[in-house]
Amino acid sequence: MYSWHDSAASQGLLSCHECQAVWPQALEHGHCPRCGAPLHLRKPHALARTWAFLLTAALLMLPANLLPIMSIAILGAGEPSTIIGGALELARHGVWGIALIILAASLLIPAGKLVGLIMLLLTVQRGWTTNLRQKMILFRIVHWVGRWSMLDIFVVGILVALVQFGNLAYVTGLSGAIAFAGVVIFTMLAANSFDTRLIWDRHLQETDIDPQH
Amino acid sequence: MIRAELSRKIACPECDLLLDRPVVLRSQTAHCPRCGSRLFNCRHNSVERSLALALAGLILLFPANLFPILSLQILGLHQQQTIFSSAMGLYGDDLGIVALAVLLFAIVVPACKLLLLAYVSAALQFSRPWPALPLAMRYYQHLDEWAMLEVYLIAVLVAIVKLIDIATVHPGVGLYSLAGLILISTLSSTMLDRDLYWHLIDARRGEPQHV
Ligand SMILES: [Zn+2]
């Protein structure tokens, strides 16, 4: 069992966010003598920045899923398709594996990231102190998985470059792709702005005040 | 505390637990006992291997970007595609921002990562006091998650599945080079002992510079 007093912050120390060197807190707001990065005890404005990026991503999720991201025209007859539409189309052709990968990468991952990060933010803000190790695992998954949502954007890029046969077959990228790329980038930025140490600070300070825990 | 004493300490980057720096044997990883996150990994011959892998990756960048990834044939008509042309195709459809994202995540960032890694590794391997080593290392760490070559590779596979009904798809030299490049970059990230690198960067700066 660790108490608040085991944290570097409570012993007048801080660690550089970039090279992990340990310094006295007197150096805060200066630069790390080893790597030159700005020194902060915790990532600056972590909660506000994470919320801001997260809300932007959440707003963009609507157009990202409702607007078509590309149109595939074969023999002149083309129809714009959304991400979900494209996945359903694949499923109808019996390519279930790929359809599931696309649905996971473009729908489940962004939505899961949103919910996961909101849970972590509320953990800090409401002072929830349960299952902290599980929440760290949640954060690591959210952090690692984010980049995979770019999958659909790359697919559109490849098809647009490849399928250029005039009236025979023609693929065009559409504006839904902008919103979708936005969702991916903003959720990644949100995960990067969050500081997991805040979860532990709160927990440890509270268990110290109330020793019955 | 004096600096020598501080350098024997490590704080968990994810939960701030202050620890005495654990002694870690080669190719082992130290984990935080409180939150379970990775403190650092110790890698054998990290500098030498990272340098070799970074150089191999830089060489593979050329075939992966210059040769076609896929080529498509419909009724005798022919069309090829490289990573760059998939970005340009989006640009042509008035999706400039998306094109920029593809350009950055699939070409520029992976290339910069390899360049920075080669630069820092070479300086450490040959004990050269080259300028801006800490800055280069910091940028490498920042760029890490924005390189998305493996995502691009899966996207190529998805595109093949989508096209296979309407046309003949041929994988090109670019695709094999891309697979090799991904293997090399993944290996170079796992071989990199960041803690050792920061240590060496710091130690080299303190030494008198040999001319
Ligand atoms: Zn530092």
PDB file of C-alpha atoms in Angstrom, chain A residues 116-199:
ATOM      1  CA  GLY A 116     -13.068   6.071 -21.898  1.00  0.00           C
ATOM      2  CA  LEU A 117     -11.566   9.547 -21.684  1.00  0.00           C
ATOM      3  CA  ILE A 118     -14.754  11.029 -20.224  1.00  0.00           C
ATOM      4  CA  MET A 119     -14.666   8.324 -17.546  1.00  0.00           C
ATOM      5  CA  LEU A 120     -11.045   9.207 -16.740  1.00  0.00           C
ATOM      6  CA  LEU A 121     -11.833  12.938 -16.623  1.00  0.00           C
ATOM      7  CA  LEU A 122     -14.750  12.322 -14.277  1.00  0.00           C
ATOM      8  CA  THR A 123     -12.544  10.080 -12.151  1.00  0.00           C
ATOM      9  CA  VAL A 124     -10.268  13.051 -11.507  1.00  0.00           C
ATOM     10  CA  GLN A 125     -12.968  15.693 -11.207  1.00  0.00           C
ATOM     11  CA  ARG A 126     -15.380  13.756  -8.994  1.00  0.00           C
ATOM     12  CA  GLY A 127     -12.585  12.164  -7.005  1.00  0.00           C
ATOM     13  CA  TRP A 128     -13.515   8.566  -7.732  1.00  0.00           C
ATOM     14  CA  THR A 129     -10.914   6.344  -6.122  1.00  0.00           C
ATOM     15  CA  THR A 130     -11.794   2.813  -7.183  1.00  0.00           C
ATOM     16  CA  ASN A 131     -10.161   0.454  -9.687  1.00  0.00           C
ATOM     17  CA  LEU A 132      -7.245   2.764 -10.422  1.00  0.00           C
ATOM     18  CA  ARG A 133      -5.050   0.098 -11.979  1.00  0.00           C
ATOM     19  CA  GLN A 134      -7.895  -0.867 -14.313  1.00  0.00           C
ATOM     20  CA  LYS A 135      -8.278   2.787 -15.247  1.00  0.00           C
ATOM     21  CA  MET A 136      -4.590   2.952 -16.128  1.00  0.00           C
ATOM     22  CA  ILE A 137      -5.064  -0.031 -18.431  1.00  0.00           C
ATOM     23  CA  LEU A 138      -8.084   1.730 -19.942  1.00  0.00           C
ATOM     24  CA  PHE A 139      -5.946   4.812 -20.602  1.00  0.00           C
ATOM     25  CA  ARG A 140      -3.170   2.776 -22.210  1.00  0.00           C
ATOM     26  CA  ILE A 141      -5.668   1.098 -24.542  1.00  0.00           C
ATOM     27  CA  VAL A 142      -7.270   4.447 -25.425  1.00  0.00           C
ATOM     28  CA  HIS A 143      -3.844   5.908 -26.104  1.00  0.00           C
ATOM     29  CA  TRP A 144      -2.573   3.034 -28.210  1.00  0.00           C
ATOM     30  CA  VAL A 145      -5.657   2.323 -30.258  1.00  0.00           C
ATOM     31  CA  GLY A 146      -6.376   5.855 -31.475  1.00  0.00           C
ATOM     32  CA  ARG A 147      -4.165   5.872 -34.530  1.00  0.00           C
ATOM     33  CA  TRP A 148      -5.940   2.852 -36.037  1.00  0.00           C
ATOM     34  CA  SER A 149      -8.975   4.988 -36.821  1.00  0.00           C
ATOM     35  CA  MET A 150      -7.017   6.572 -39.677  1.00  0.00           C
ATOM     36  CA  LEU A 151      -7.627   3.298 -41.524  1.00  0.00           C
ATOM     37  CA  ASP A 152     -10.653   4.510 -43.457  1.00  0.00           C
ATOM     38  CA  ILE A 153      -9.007   7.752 -44.513  1.00  0.00           C
ATOM     39  CA  PHE A 154      -6.104   5.805 -45.993  1.00  0.00           C
ATOM     40  CA  VAL A 155      -8.522   3.435 -47.770  1.00  0.00           C
ATOM     41  CA  VAL A 156     -10.264   6.422 -49.390  1.00  0.00           C
ATOM     42  CA  GLY A 157      -6.890   7.854 -50.446  1.00  0.00           C
ATOM     43  CA  ILE A 158      -5.805   4.575 -52.021  1.00  0.00           C
ATOM     44  CA  LEU A 159      -9.104   4.074 -53.873  1.00  0.00           C
ATOM     45  CA  VAL A 160      -9.152   7.668 -55.141  1.00  0.00           C
ATOM     46  CA  ALA A 161      -5.642   7.294 -56.521  1.00  0.00           C
ATOM     47  CA  LEU A 162      -6.253   3.872 -57.999  1.00  0.00           C
ATOM     48  CA  VAL A 163      -9.762   3.881 -59.431  1.00  0.00           C
ATOM     49  CA  GLN A 164      -9.615   6.568 -62.136  1.00  0.00           C
ATOM     50  CA  PHE A 165     -11.108   4.971 -65.240  1.00  0.00           C
ATOM     51  CA  GLY A 166     -13.484   7.692 -66.396  1.00  0.00           C
ATOM     52  CA  ASN A 167     -16.997   6.399 -67.113  1.00  0.00           C
ATOM     53  CA  LEU A 168     -15.968   2.829 -66.415  1.00  0.00           C
ATOM     54  CA  ALA A 169     -15.125   3.212 -62.730  1.00  0.00           C
ATOM     55  CA  TYR A 170     -14.423   6.333 -60.747  1.00  0.00           C
ATOM     56  CA  VAL A 171     -13.906   7.028 -57.028  1.00  0.00           C
ATOM     57  CA  THR A 172     -14.188  10.510 -55.531  1.00  0.00           C
ATOM     58  CA  GLY A 173     -13.336  11.548 -51.968  1.00  0.00           C
ATOM     59  CA  LEU A 174     -16.085  13.548 -50.228  1.00  0.00           C
ATOM     60  CA  SER A 175     -16.257  16.018 -47.351  1.00  0.00           C
ATOM     61  CA  GLY A 176     -17.142  13.427 -44.672  1.00  0.00           C
ATOM     62  CA  ALA A 177     -13.470  12.453 -44.825  1.00  0.00           C
ATOM     63  CA  ILE A 178     -12.454  15.876 -43.452  1.00  0.00           C
ATOM     64  CA  ALA A 179     -14.708  15.471 -40.421  1.00  0.00           C
ATOM     65  CA  PHE A 180     -13.520  11.920 -39.916  1.00  0.00           C
ATOM     66  CA  ALA A 181      -9.813  12.821 -40.024  1.00  0.00           C
ATOM     67  CA  GLY A 182     -10.682  15.573 -37.534  1.00  0.00           C
ATOM     68  CA  VAL A 183     -12.217  13.054 -35.128  1.00  0.00           C
ATOM     69  CA  VAL A 184      -9.073  10.900 -35.242  1.00  0.00           C
ATOM     70  CA  ILE A 185      -6.649  13.784 -34.728  1.00  0.00           C
ATOM     71  CA  PHE A 186      -8.647  15.473 -31.962  1.00  0.00           C
ATOM     72  CA  THR A 187      -9.157  12.255 -29.974  1.00  0.00           C
ATOM     73  CA  MET A 188      -5.409  11.592 -30.206  1.00  0.00           C
ATOM     74  CA  LEU A 189      -4.675  15.124 -28.985  1.00  0.00           C
ATOM     75  CA  ALA A 190      -7.182  14.646 -26.157  1.00  0.00           C
ATOM     76  CA  ALA A 191      -5.444  11.475 -24.970  1.00  0.00           C
ATOM     77  CA  ASN A 192      -2.062  13.241 -25.136  1.00  0.00           C
ATOM     78  CA  SER A 193      -3.249  16.184 -23.027  1.00  0.00           C
ATOM     79  CA  PHE A 194      -4.536  14.004 -20.212  1.00  0.00           C
ATOM     80  CA  ASP A 195      -2.242  13.452 -17.226  1.00  0.00           C
ATOM     81  CA  THR A 196      -2.807  10.090 -15.496  1.00  0.00           C
ATOM     82  CA  ARG A 197      -0.929  11.281 -12.400  1.00  0.00           C
ATOM     83  CA  LEU A 198      -3.954  13.416 -11.500  1.00  0.00           C
ATOM     84  CA  ILE A 199      -5.959  10.237 -10.859  1.00  0.00           C
TER      85      ILE A 199
END
